[in-house]
PDB file of C-alpha atoms in Angstrom:
ATOM      1  CA  MET Y1500     -71.775  36.255 -11.459  1.00 93.00           C
ATOM      2  CA  TYR Y1501     -69.096  36.031  -9.165  1.00 97.00           C
ATOM      3  CA  THR Y1502     -66.014  38.789  -8.966  1.00 98.00           C
ATOM      4  CA  TRP Y1503     -62.682  37.881  -7.125  1.00 98.00           C
ATOM      5  CA  ASN Y1504     -60.664  40.473  -6.796  1.00 98.00           C
ATOM      6  CA  LYS Y1505     -56.357  38.788  -7.627  1.00 98.00           C
ATOM      7  CA  LYS Y1506     -54.505  39.991  -4.107  1.00 98.00           C
ATOM      8  CA  GLY Y1507     -51.570  38.483  -5.368  1.00 97.00           C
ATOM      9  CA  LEU Y1508     -49.519  35.301  -4.134  1.00 98.00           C
ATOM     10  CA  ILE Y1509     -48.604  34.460  -0.810  1.00 98.00           C
ATOM     11  CA  PHE Y1510     -46.134  32.189  -0.386  1.00 98.00           C
ATOM     12  CA  SER Y1511     -43.099  29.390  -3.284  1.00 97.00           C
ATOM     13  CA  PRO Y1512     -41.308  26.951  -1.510  1.00 96.00           C
ATOM     14  CA  ASP Y1513     -37.589  27.985  -3.108  1.00 92.00           C
ATOM     15  CA  LYS Y1514     -35.784  24.788  -2.758  1.00 95.00           C
ATOM     16  CA  ARG Y1515     -35.624  26.280   1.287  1.00 95.00           C
ATOM     17  CA  HIS Y1516     -35.841  22.050   1.930  1.00 97.00           C
ATOM     18  CA  PRO Y1517     -34.787  19.043   0.735  1.00 97.00           C
ATOM     19  CA  TRP Y1518     -38.766  17.515   0.593  1.00 98.00           C
ATOM     20  CA  MET Y1519     -39.865  20.979   0.150  1.00 98.00           C
ATOM     21  CA  TYR Y1520     -38.415  21.719  -3.006  1.00 97.00           C
ATOM     22  CA  SER Y1521     -40.751  23.138  -4.875  1.00 97.00           C
ATOM     23  CA  HIS Y1522     -44.582  23.145  -5.068  1.00 98.00           C
ATOM     24  CA  ALA Y1523     -47.172  24.279  -2.950  1.00 98.00           C
ATOM     25  CA  GLN Y1524     -50.543  22.495  -4.457  1.00 98.00           C
ATOM     26  CA  CYS Y1525     -54.020  22.445  -2.481  1.00 98.00           C
ATOM     27  CA  PRO Y1526     -53.919  25.429  -0.823  1.00 98.00           C
ATOM     28  CA  PHE Y1527     -56.345  25.004   2.550  1.00 98.00           C
ATOM     29  CA  PRO Y1528     -56.654  27.268   5.042  1.00 98.00           C
ATOM     30  CA  VAL Y1529     -57.157  26.662   9.350  1.00 98.00           C
ATOM     31  CA  ASP Y1530     -58.806  29.406  10.910  1.00 97.00           C
ATOM     32  CA  PHE Y1531     -55.771  28.714  14.004  1.00 97.00           C
ATOM     33  CA  GLY Y1532     -57.781  31.558  16.583  1.00 95.00           C
ATOM     34  CA  SER Y1533     -54.686  34.552  15.819  1.00 95.00           C
ATOM     35  CA  PHE Y1534     -53.850  33.201  12.634  1.00 98.00           C
ATOM     36  CA  ILE Y1535     -53.925  30.937   9.523  1.00 98.00           C
ATOM     37  CA  ARG Y1536     -52.410  27.998   9.391  1.00 98.00           C
ATOM     38  CA  ILE Y1537     -52.812  26.902   5.113  1.00 98.00           C
ATOM     39  CA  TYR Y1538     -51.666  22.919   4.453  1.00 99.00           C
ATOM     40  CA  PHE Y1539     -49.496  22.192   1.001  1.00 98.00           C
ATOM     41  CA  ALA Y1540     -49.102  19.928  -1.209  1.00 98.00           C
ATOM     42  CA  THR Y1541     -44.931  20.028  -2.026  1.00 98.00           C
ATOM     43  CA  ARG Y1542     -41.997  18.032  -3.759  1.00 98.00           C
ATOM     44  CA  GLU Y1543     -38.691  16.834  -3.915  1.00 97.00           C
ATOM     45  CA  ASP Y1544     -36.379  17.928  -6.370  1.00 95.00           C
ATOM     46  CA  TYR Y1545     -36.810  15.126  -8.955  1.00 92.00           C
ATOM     47  CA  HIS Y1546     -33.970  12.684  -9.524  1.00 87.00           C
ATOM     48  CA  ASN Y1547     -34.247  10.700 -12.816  1.00 82.00           C
ATOM     49  CA  GLY Y1548     -38.310  11.678 -13.414  1.00 81.00           C
ATOM     50  CA  MET Y1549     -39.341  10.950 -10.749  1.00 88.00           C
ATOM     51  CA  CYS Y1550     -39.837  11.796  -7.139  1.00 95.00           C
ATOM     52  CA  ARG Y1551     -42.098  12.321  -3.797  1.00 97.00           C
ATOM     53  CA  ALA Y1552     -44.250  13.630  -2.166  1.00 98.00           C
ATOM     54  CA  PHE Y1553     -45.012  15.562   1.044  1.00 98.00           C
ATOM     55  CA  GLY Y1554     -47.173  17.946   3.352  1.00 98.00           C
ATOM     56  CA  GLY Y1555     -45.869  21.074   4.914  1.00 98.00           C
ATOM     57  CA  PHE Y1556     -48.106  24.048   6.493  1.00 98.00           C
ATOM     58  CA  VAL Y1557     -47.748  28.385   6.508  1.00 98.00           C
ATOM     59  CA  ASP Y1558     -49.120  30.052   9.419  1.00 98.00           C
ATOM     60  CA  VAL Y1559     -49.952  33.679   7.803  1.00 98.00           C
ATOM     61  CA  GLU Y1560     -51.371  36.734   9.674  1.00 98.00           C
ATOM     62  CA  LYS Y1561     -55.367  36.972   9.708  1.00 97.00           C
ATOM     63  CA  ASP Y1562     -54.857  40.520   8.756  1.00 96.00           C
ATOM     64  CA  ASN Y1563     -52.199  40.442   6.129  1.00 97.00           C
ATOM     65  CA  LEU Y1564     -52.393  37.128   4.336  1.00 98.00           C
ATOM     66  CA  GLN Y1565     -49.225  37.718   2.603  1.00 97.00           C
ATOM     67  CA  THR Y1566     -47.285  38.039   5.696  1.00 98.00           C
ATOM     68  CA  ILE Y1567     -45.473  34.869   6.737  1.00 98.00           C
ATOM     69  CA  ILE Y1568     -45.393  34.168  10.472  1.00 98.00           C
ATOM     70  CA  ARG Y1569     -43.971  30.213  10.305  1.00 98.00           C
ATOM     71  CA  VAL Y1570     -42.509  27.323   7.767  1.00 98.00           C
ATOM     72  CA  SER Y1571     -43.183  24.026   8.867  1.00 98.00           C
ATOM     73  CA  ASP Y1572     -39.590  22.734   8.967  1.00 97.00           C
ATOM     74  CA  LYS Y1573     -40.543  18.684   8.934  1.00 98.00           C
ATOM     75  CA  PRO Y1574     -43.429  17.472   6.627  1.00 98.00           C
ATOM     76  CA  LEU Y1575     -46.684  16.773   9.017  1.00 98.00           C
ATOM     77  CA  MET Y1576     -45.774  12.971   8.555  1.00 98.00           C
ATOM     78  CA  ASP Y1577     -43.809  10.598   7.687  1.00 98.00           C
ATOM     79  CA  LEU Y1578     -43.781   8.477   4.287  1.00 98.00           C
ATOM     80  CA  GLY Y1579     -45.677   4.953   4.423  1.00 98.00           C
ATOM     81  CA  GLY Y1580     -43.395   1.371   4.034  1.00 97.00           C
ATOM     82  CA  ILE Y1581     -42.450  -0.893   1.686  1.00 97.00           C
ATOM     83  CA  GLY Y1582     -45.218  -1.600  -0.394  1.00 97.00           C
ATOM     84  CA  GLU Y1583     -47.855   0.279   1.884  1.00 98.00           C
ATOM     85  CA  PHE Y1584     -50.268   2.692  -0.284  1.00 98.00           C
ATOM     86  CA  ASP Y1585     -48.501   5.889   0.507  1.00 98.00           C
ATOM     87  CA  GLU Y1586     -44.621   4.737   0.095  1.00 98.00           C
ATOM     88  CA  PHE Y1587     -43.754   7.269  -2.538  1.00 98.00           C
ATOM     89  CA  GLY Y1588     -46.013  10.449  -1.568  1.00 98.00           C
ATOM     90  CA  SER Y1589     -48.568  12.052   1.429  1.00 98.00           C
ATOM     91  CA  MET Y1590     -50.356  14.683  -0.212  1.00 98.00           C
ATOM     92  CA  PRO Y1591     -52.933  16.884   2.723  1.00 98.00           C
ATOM     93  CA  ILE Y1592     -55.895  18.049   0.969  1.00 98.00           C
ATOM     94  CA  SER Y1593     -58.374  19.045   4.045  1.00 98.00           C
ATOM     95  CA  VAL Y1594     -57.493  19.325   7.772  1.00 98.00           C
ATOM     96  CA  VAL Y1595     -60.686  19.256  10.018  1.00 97.00           C
ATOM     97  CA  PRO Y1596     -60.357  19.922  14.089  1.00 96.00           C
ATOM     98  CA  HIS Y1597     -62.910  18.050  15.611  1.00 95.00           C
ATOM     99  CA  ASN Y1598     -62.979  16.524  19.614  1.00 94.00           C
ATOM    100  CA  GLY Y1599     -59.732  19.128  20.197  1.00 96.00           C
ATOM    101  CA  GLU Y1600     -57.952  16.703  17.301  1.00 98.00           C
ATOM    102  CA  TYR Y1601     -57.309  17.064  13.700  1.00 98.00           C
ATOM    103  CA  TYR Y1602     -58.246  14.905  10.964  1.00 98.00           C
ATOM    104  CA  LEU Y1603     -55.815  14.315   8.084  1.00 98.00           C
ATOM    105  CA  TYR Y1604     -57.373  13.272   4.563  1.00 98.00           C
ATOM    106  CA  TYR Y1605     -54.566  13.508   2.261  1.00 98.00           C
ATOM    107  CA  VAL Y1606     -53.621  11.306  -1.143  1.00 98.00           C
ATOM    108  CA  GLY Y1607     -50.808   8.673  -0.960  1.00 98.00           C
ATOM    109  CA  TRP Y1608     -49.232   7.969  -3.989  1.00 97.00           C
ATOM    110  CA  THR Y1609     -47.550   4.307  -4.515  1.00 97.00           C
ATOM    111  CA  ARG Y1610     -46.293   3.838  -8.284  1.00 95.00           C
ATOM    112  CA  SER Y1611     -47.008   1.003 -11.110  1.00 93.00           C
ATOM    113  CA  PHE Y1612     -45.735  -0.623 -13.980  1.00 93.00           C
ATOM    114  CA  SER Y1613     -48.119  -0.392 -16.957  1.00 95.00           C
ATOM    115  CA  VAL Y1614     -48.990   3.871 -15.574  1.00 95.00           C
ATOM    116  CA  PRO Y1615     -46.827   5.506 -14.121  1.00 93.00           C
ATOM    117  CA  TYR Y1616     -48.965   5.789 -10.368  1.00 94.00           C
ATOM    118  CA  ASP Y1617     -52.038   5.112  -8.492  1.00 97.00           C
ATOM    119  CA  TRP Y1618     -53.715   7.837  -5.620  1.00 97.00           C
ATOM    120  CA  GLU Y1619     -55.479   6.392  -3.154  1.00 98.00           C
ATOM    121  CA  ILE Y1620     -57.437   8.856   0.285  1.00 98.00           C
ATOM    122  CA  GLY Y1621     -55.641   7.710   3.737  1.00 98.00           C
ATOM    123  CA  PHE Y1622     -56.343   9.474   7.154  1.00 98.00           C
ATOM    124  CA  ALA Y1623     -54.384  10.703   9.253  1.00 98.00           C
ATOM    125  CA  LYS Y1624     -54.716  12.407  13.233  1.00 98.00           C
ATOM    126  CA  SER Y1625     -52.876  15.521  14.796  1.00 98.00           C
ATOM    127  CA  LYS Y1626     -52.885  16.717  18.418  1.00 98.00           C
ATOM    128  CA  ASP Y1627     -51.595  20.030  17.679  1.00 98.00           C
ATOM    129  CA  GLY Y1628     -51.959  20.524  13.488  1.00 98.00           C
ATOM    130  CA  VAL Y1629     -48.582  20.061  13.351  1.00 98.00           C
ATOM    131  CA  ARG Y1630     -47.426  16.284  13.166  1.00 98.00           C
ATOM    132  CA  PHE Y1631     -49.649  14.102  12.172  1.00 98.00           C
ATOM    133  CA  GLU Y1632     -49.557  10.107  12.737  1.00 98.00           C
ATOM    134  CA  LYS Y1633     -51.278   7.628  10.167  1.00 97.00           C
ATOM    135  CA  VAL Y1634     -54.537   5.639  11.872  1.00 97.00           C
ATOM    136  CA  GLY Y1635     -53.531   2.660  10.043  1.00 96.00           C
ATOM    137  CA  LYS Y1636     -52.057   1.963   7.308  1.00 97.00           C
ATOM    138  CA  GLY Y1637     -54.052   0.679   4.310  1.00 98.00           C
ATOM    139  CA  PRO Y1638     -55.877   3.813   2.317  1.00 98.00           C
ATOM    140  CA  LEU Y1639     -59.203   5.228   4.632  1.00 98.00           C
ATOM    141  CA  MET Y1640     -60.840   5.058   0.816  1.00 98.00           C
ATOM    142  CA  GLY Y1641     -59.265   2.168  -1.708  1.00 97.00           C
ATOM    143  CA  PRO Y1642     -60.412   1.026  -4.700  1.00 97.00           C
ATOM    144  CA  THR Y1643     -63.356  -0.608  -5.170  1.00 97.00           C
ATOM    145  CA  LEU Y1644     -65.608  -2.657  -7.712  1.00 96.00           C
ATOM    146  CA  HIS Y1645     -66.952   0.325  -9.286  1.00 95.00           C
ATOM    147  CA  GLU Y1646     -64.042   3.086  -8.700  1.00 97.00           C
ATOM    148  CA  PRO Y1647     -61.116   0.801  -9.269  1.00 97.00           C
ATOM    149  CA  TYR Y1648     -58.379   3.410  -9.270  1.00 97.00           C
ATOM    150  CA  LEU Y1649     -57.148   6.378  -8.396  1.00 98.00           C
ATOM    151  CA  ASN Y1650     -59.182   8.215  -5.672  1.00 98.00           C
ATOM    152  CA  SER Y1651     -57.663  11.231  -4.372  1.00 98.00           C
ATOM    153  CA  THR Y1652     -58.725  14.679  -3.716  1.00 98.00           C
ATOM    154  CA  PRO Y1653     -60.477  14.255  -0.335  1.00 98.00           C
ATOM    155  CA  VAL Y1654     -62.137  17.448  -0.069  1.00 98.00           C
ATOM    156  CA  VAL Y1655     -64.209  17.005   3.559  1.00 98.00           C
ATOM    157  CA  TYR Y1656     -66.672  19.069   5.336  1.00 96.00           C
ATOM    158  CA  LYS Y1657     -68.490  19.007   8.159  1.00 91.00           C
ATOM    159  CA  PHE Y1658     -71.773  21.023   8.895  1.00 81.00           C
ATOM    160  CA  ALA Y1659     -73.706  22.193  11.835  1.00 71.00           C
ATOM    161  CA  ASP Y1660     -75.997  19.062  11.236  1.00 68.00           C
ATOM    162  CA  ASP Y1661     -72.875  17.472  12.283  1.00 73.00           C
ATOM    163  CA  ASN Y1662     -73.496  15.536   8.800  1.00 89.00           C
ATOM    164  CA  TRP Y1663     -69.930  15.091   6.887  1.00 96.00           C
ATOM    165  CA  HIS Y1664     -69.499  15.122   3.147  1.00 97.00           C
ATOM    166  CA  MET Y1665     -66.617  14.555   1.456  1.00 98.00           C
ATOM    167  CA  PHE Y1666     -65.817  14.920  -2.567  1.00 98.00           C
ATOM    168  CA  TYR Y1667     -63.202  13.564  -3.901  1.00 98.00           C
ATOM    169  CA  HIS Y1668     -62.552  12.677  -7.450  1.00 98.00           C
ATOM    170  CA  THR Y1669     -62.022   8.668  -9.242  1.00 98.00           C
ATOM    171  CA  GLY Y1670     -60.404   7.789 -12.249  1.00 98.00           C
ATOM    172  CA  VAL Y1671     -62.317   6.912 -15.424  1.00 97.00           C
ATOM    173  CA  GLN Y1672     -59.904   5.422 -17.846  1.00 98.00           C
ATOM    174  CA  TRP Y1673     -55.967   5.828 -19.522  1.00 98.00           C
ATOM    175  CA  LEU Y1674     -55.577   8.101 -21.985  1.00 98.00           C
ATOM    176  CA  LYS Y1675     -52.540   7.630 -24.550  1.00 95.00           C
ATOM    177  CA  GLY Y1676     -50.819  11.198 -24.684  1.00 90.00           C
ATOM    178  CA  ALA Y1677     -47.515  11.838 -27.127  1.00 86.00           C
ATOM    179  CA  ASP Y1678     -45.364  10.635 -24.244  1.00 87.00           C
ATOM    180  CA  LYS Y1679     -47.276   9.368 -21.508  1.00 90.00           C
ATOM    181  CA  LEU Y1680     -50.123   7.778 -20.281  1.00 96.00           C
ATOM    182  CA  GLU Y1681     -52.504   9.879 -18.577  1.00 97.00           C
ATOM    183  CA  SER Y1682     -55.483  10.133 -16.497  1.00 97.00           C
ATOM    184  CA  GLN Y1683     -58.696  10.966 -16.127  1.00 98.00           C
ATOM    185  CA  TYR Y1684     -60.696  11.496 -13.400  1.00 98.00           C
ATOM    186  CA  VAL Y1685     -64.383  12.922 -12.342  1.00 98.00           C
ATOM    187  CA  ILE Y1686     -65.416  14.216  -8.328  1.00 98.00           C
ATOM    188  CA  LYS Y1687     -68.011  12.130  -6.677  1.00 98.00           C
ATOM    189  CA  HIS Y1688     -69.577  12.620  -3.395  1.00 98.00           C
ATOM    190  CA  ALA Y1689     -70.091  10.446  -0.205  1.00 97.00           C
ATOM    191  CA  THR Y1690     -71.444  10.864   3.546  1.00 96.00           C
ATOM    192  CA  SER Y1691     -70.578   9.925   6.883  1.00 96.00           C
ATOM    193  CA  CYS Y1692     -71.483  10.088  10.553  1.00 94.00           C
ATOM    194  CA  ASP Y1693     -68.145  10.445  12.133  1.00 95.00           C
ATOM    195  CA  GLY Y1694     -65.833  10.950   9.282  1.00 96.00           C
ATOM    196  CA  ILE Y1695     -64.146   7.302   9.349  1.00 97.00           C
ATOM    197  CA  THR Y1696     -66.501   5.436   8.058  1.00 97.00           C
ATOM    198  CA  TRP Y1697     -67.588   7.016   3.675  1.00 98.00           C
ATOM    199  CA  ASN Y1698     -70.383   5.986   2.003  1.00 97.00           C
ATOM    200  CA  ARG Y1699     -69.911   6.466  -1.635  1.00 97.00           C
ATOM    201  CA  GLU Y1700     -72.156   7.493  -4.123  1.00 96.00           C
ATOM    202  CA  ARG Y1701     -71.957   5.790  -7.248  1.00 91.00           C
ATOM    203  CA  ASP Y1702     -72.708   8.538  -9.976  1.00 96.00           C
ATOM    204  CA  PRO Y1703     -70.323  11.598 -10.738  1.00 98.00           C
ATOM    205  CA  ILE Y1704     -71.919  14.663  -9.133  1.00 97.00           C
ATOM    206  CA  ILE Y1705     -70.937  17.474 -12.031  1.00 98.00           C
ATOM    207  CA  PRO Y1706     -71.068  16.700 -16.036  1.00 97.00           C
ATOM    208  CA  GLN Y1707     -68.632  17.152 -18.533  1.00 97.00           C
ATOM    209  CA  LYS Y1708     -67.785  20.556 -20.614  1.00 97.00           C
ATOM    210  CA  VAL Y1709     -64.326  18.673 -22.428  1.00 98.00           C
ATOM    211  CA  GLU Y1710     -63.354  15.833 -24.268  1.00 97.00           C
ATOM    212  CA  ASN Y1711     -61.634  13.756 -21.766  1.00 98.00           C
ATOM    213  CA  GLU Y1712     -62.818  15.753 -18.735  1.00 98.00           C
ATOM    214  CA  CYS Y1713     -60.717  16.048 -15.427  1.00 98.00           C
ATOM    215  CA  GLN Y1714     -62.444  17.467 -12.437  1.00 98.00           C
ATOM    216  CA  THR Y1715     -60.272  17.768  -9.772  1.00 98.00           C
ATOM    217  CA  THR Y1716     -60.590  20.263  -5.833  1.00 98.00           C
ATOM    218  CA  PRO Y1717     -64.093  20.710  -5.580  1.00 97.00           C
ATOM    219  CA  ALA Y1718     -64.070  24.287  -2.914  1.00 98.00           C
ATOM    220  CA  LEU Y1719     -67.668  24.655  -1.083  1.00 97.00           C
ATOM    221  CA  MET Y1720     -69.017  28.205  -0.002  1.00 95.00           C
ATOM    222  CA  GLN Y1721     -72.635  28.225   1.631  1.00 94.00           C
ATOM    223  CA  LYS Y1722     -73.686  31.634   0.637  1.00 93.00           C
ATOM    224  CA  ASP Y1723     -77.646  33.142  -0.211  1.00 92.00           C
ATOM    225  CA  GLY Y1724     -79.149  30.092   1.144  1.00 92.00           C
ATOM    226  CA  LYS Y1725     -77.095  27.489  -1.614  1.00 95.00           C
ATOM    227  CA  TYR Y1726     -73.669  25.745  -1.764  1.00 96.00           C
ATOM    228  CA  HIS Y1727     -71.202  26.802  -4.246  1.00 98.00           C
ATOM    229  CA  MET Y1728     -68.750  24.598  -5.639  1.00 98.00           C
ATOM    230  CA  PHE Y1729     -65.861  26.191  -7.379  1.00 98.00           C
ATOM    231  CA  PHE Y1730     -64.129  23.319  -8.930  1.00 98.00           C
ATOM    232  CA  CYS Y1731     -60.672  23.072 -11.352  1.00 98.00           C
ATOM    233  CA  TYR Y1732     -60.967  20.929 -14.377  1.00 98.00           C
ATOM    234  CA  ARG Y1733     -58.474  20.388 -17.875  1.00 98.00           C
ATOM    235  CA  HIS Y1734     -59.273  18.416 -20.485  1.00 98.00           C
ATOM    236  CA  GLY Y1735     -57.704  14.580 -20.934  1.00 97.00           C
ATOM    237  CA  LEU Y1736     -54.483  15.097 -23.203  1.00 97.00           C
ATOM    238  CA  ASP Y1737     -52.713  18.267 -23.985  1.00 95.00           C
ATOM    239  CA  PHE Y1738     -52.917  20.375 -20.839  1.00 96.00           C
ATOM    240  CA  ARG Y1739     -49.168  20.428 -19.743  1.00 93.00           C
ATOM    241  CA  TYR Y1740     -47.947  23.250 -22.236  1.00 89.00           C
ATOM    242  CA  THR Y1741     -51.497  24.268 -24.091  1.00 91.00           C
ATOM    243  CA  THR Y1742     -53.043  27.071 -22.323  1.00 92.00           C
ATOM    244  CA  ASN Y1743     -56.497  26.834 -23.429  1.00 95.00           C
ATOM    245  CA  ARG Y1744     -56.551  22.752 -22.687  1.00 97.00           C
ATOM    246  CA  ALA Y1745     -54.431  23.973 -19.347  1.00 98.00           C
ATOM    247  CA  TYR Y1746     -56.661  24.139 -15.746  1.00 98.00           C
ATOM    248  CA  ARG Y1747     -59.466  26.487 -15.398  1.00 98.00           C
ATOM    249  CA  ILE Y1748     -62.073  27.046 -12.480  1.00 98.00           C
ATOM    250  CA  GLY Y1749     -65.198  25.538 -12.650  1.00 98.00           C
ATOM    251  CA  TYR Y1750     -68.836  26.096 -11.033  1.00 98.00           C
ATOM    252  CA  ALA Y1751     -71.331  24.937  -9.771  1.00 98.00           C
ATOM    253  CA  CYS Y1752     -74.273  25.174  -7.359  1.00 98.00           C
ATOM    254  CA  SER Y1753     -76.887  23.167  -5.052  1.00 97.00           C
ATOM    255  CA  GLU Y1754     -79.262  23.090  -2.716  1.00 95.00           C
ATOM    256  CA  ASP Y1755     -79.196  19.984  -1.240  1.00 93.00           C
ATOM    257  CA  LEU Y1756     -74.889  18.761  -1.844  1.00 94.00           C
ATOM    258  CA  VAL Y1757     -76.858  15.492  -4.285  1.00 93.00           C
ATOM    259  CA  ASN Y1758     -77.991  17.512  -7.451  1.00 95.00           C
ATOM    260  CA  TRP Y1759     -75.786  19.979  -9.047  1.00 98.00           C
ATOM    261  CA  VAL Y1760     -76.119  22.584 -11.920  1.00 98.00           C
ATOM    262  CA  ARG Y1761     -73.171  23.822 -13.179  1.00 98.00           C
ATOM    263  CA  ASP Y1762     -72.609  27.035 -15.179  1.00 98.00           C
ATOM    264  CA  ASP Y1763     -68.548  28.456 -15.702  1.00 98.00           C
ATOM    265  CA  SER Y1764     -69.987  31.036 -16.907  1.00 98.00           C
ATOM    266  CA  GLN Y1765     -70.421  32.500 -12.762  1.00 98.00           C
ATOM    267  CA  VAL Y1766     -67.074  31.822 -11.440  1.00 98.00           C
ATOM    268  CA  GLY Y1767     -65.790  35.104 -11.647  1.00 98.00           C
ATOM    269  CA  ILE Y1768     -61.886  34.177 -12.253  1.00 98.00           C
ATOM    270  CA  ASP Y1769     -59.602  32.942 -14.840  1.00 98.00           C
ATOM    271  CA  VAL Y1770     -55.523  33.089 -15.910  1.00 98.00           C
ATOM    272  CA  SER Y1771     -54.108  36.655 -15.646  1.00 98.00           C
ATOM    273  CA  ALA Y1772     -52.492  37.505 -18.401  1.00 97.00           C
ATOM    274  CA  THR Y1773     -48.880  37.854 -17.398  1.00 97.00           C
ATOM    275  CA  GLY Y1774     -47.362  35.844 -14.223  1.00 96.00           C
ATOM    276  CA  TRP Y1775     -47.235  32.884 -12.015  1.00 97.00           C
ATOM    277  CA  ASP Y1776     -51.163  32.246 -12.784  1.00 97.00           C
ATOM    278  CA  SER Y1777     -51.214  33.031 -16.672  1.00 97.00           C
ATOM    279  CA  GLN Y1778     -51.055  29.479 -17.964  1.00 97.00           C
ATOM    280  CA  MET Y1779     -53.472  27.790 -15.690  1.00 97.00           C
ATOM    281  CA  ILE Y1780     -55.812  28.030 -12.458  1.00 98.00           C
ATOM    282  CA  GLU Y1781     -56.771  24.779 -10.451  1.00 98.00           C
ATOM    283  CA  TYR Y1782     -57.092  23.836  -6.694  1.00 98.00           C
ATOM    284  CA  PRO Y1783     -58.503  26.596  -4.934  1.00 98.00           C
ATOM    285  CA  HIS Y1784     -60.286  26.422  -1.781  1.00 98.00           C
ATOM    286  CA  ILE Y1785     -62.094  29.007  -0.377  1.00 98.00           C
ATOM    287  CA  SER Y1786     -62.737  30.325   3.622  1.00 97.00           C
ATOM    288  CA  LYS Y1787     -64.443  32.951   5.371  1.00 97.00           C
ATOM    289  CA  ILE Y1788     -61.787  35.169   6.693  1.00 97.00           C
ATOM    290  CA  ASN Y1789     -62.693  38.502   8.783  1.00 96.00           C
ATOM    291  CA  ASN Y1790     -65.590  38.546   6.892  1.00 95.00           C
ATOM    292  CA  LYS Y1791     -64.712  38.205   3.233  1.00 97.00           C
ATOM    293  CA  TYR Y1792     -65.021  35.153   1.416  1.00 98.00           C
ATOM    294  CA  VAL Y1793     -61.047  34.432  -0.032  1.00 98.00           C
ATOM    295  CA  MET Y1794     -60.061  32.352  -2.447  1.00 98.00           C
ATOM    296  CA  PHE Y1795     -56.692  30.516  -2.101  1.00 98.00           C
ATOM    297  CA  TYR Y1796     -55.187  28.509  -5.076  1.00 98.00           C
ATOM    298  CA  CYS Y1797     -52.755  27.873  -7.479  1.00 98.00           C
ATOM    299  CA  GLY Y1798     -50.878  28.791 -11.081  1.00 98.00           C
ATOM    300  CA  ASN Y1799     -48.954  27.937 -13.033  1.00 97.00           C
ATOM    301  CA  HIS Y1800     -47.419  24.228 -13.770  1.00 96.00           C
ATOM    302  CA  PHE Y1801     -49.693  22.935 -11.317  1.00 97.00           C
ATOM    303  CA  GLY Y1802     -48.298  25.564  -8.526  1.00 97.00           C
ATOM    304  CA  LYS Y1803     -44.569  24.487  -8.674  1.00 96.00           C
ATOM    305  CA  ASP Y1804     -43.871  28.869  -8.277  1.00 93.00           C
ATOM    306  CA  GLY Y1805     -46.809  28.409  -5.229  1.00 97.00           C
ATOM    307  CA  PHE Y1806     -50.329  29.395  -3.380  1.00 98.00           C
ATOM    308  CA  GLY Y1807     -52.058  32.953  -4.035  1.00 98.00           C
ATOM    309  CA  TYR Y1808     -55.578  33.995  -3.467  1.00 98.00           C
ATOM    310  CA  ALA Y1809     -58.404  36.081  -4.076  1.00 98.00           C
ATOM    311  CA  GLU Y1810     -61.500  37.914  -2.191  1.00 98.00           C
ATOM    312  CA  LEU Y1811     -64.948  37.871  -3.274  1.00 98.00           C
ATOM    313  CA  GLU Y1812     -66.145  41.065  -4.045  1.00 97.00           C
ATOM    314  CA  GLU Y1813     -69.551  41.660  -2.611  1.00 86.00           C
TER     315      GLU Y1813
END
């Protein structure tokens, strides 16, 4: 069993910009040599029950991850134009340095009529890791015959053998809740030779544990000759304000990135008794910093109050 020692909150948006009013979701760290840049998704204030999503970052000291050096003063990228898949939001999920550029894989938000929203996977590039430009107006990965909606959270890894792997979630169904429709989605896997053209595998990779389970943001760690995945999951309904149905972090392991064995008893991290992560815990990502495995994650209300971190006890 793993043991993750929580170290506390790193960053909260705290209404600092109109576009960074609340939420710091899906923290993803990139090593810039002298500092760590943590990308995240944020939101403007709600208007008539709706808002738009943007991407931002914070730079932190390597030796003290709670010491903030810089906070982005502009969104990572512009939202899409009228009718485009990212007209109402661009949520950064993973950033991969490649050939002198930074590849950004993000979630584009659009609004719908019969359901509240749809998500598809977008792709952008940057020379400096500060401002990104969309490669095209359409999604990198959009609807297909067997994945018709809610393609989202593209966590991308480029391993030493130059193979690219994307772990993302895709929609299963819409569920009728007490006062709104809720989406169900599961984790799938895709591979690429260049990080742009992707071959999707059709079957979900993680077995479900709870009713109408939703799975997202898988974080990988290579250790002891295996791949270890820490992902978040929740019940399909009544999860927003019911603590025991809200997001938790699960665990699975694999030797080949294709076949996964789930065993949540090994995860070693859960909600706290009190505080910012006492009701839910979600959106993990793991990086090795100063020879320590560090898990960045969000807490209550889907990261409304920001993100923190925990260190693996060796």
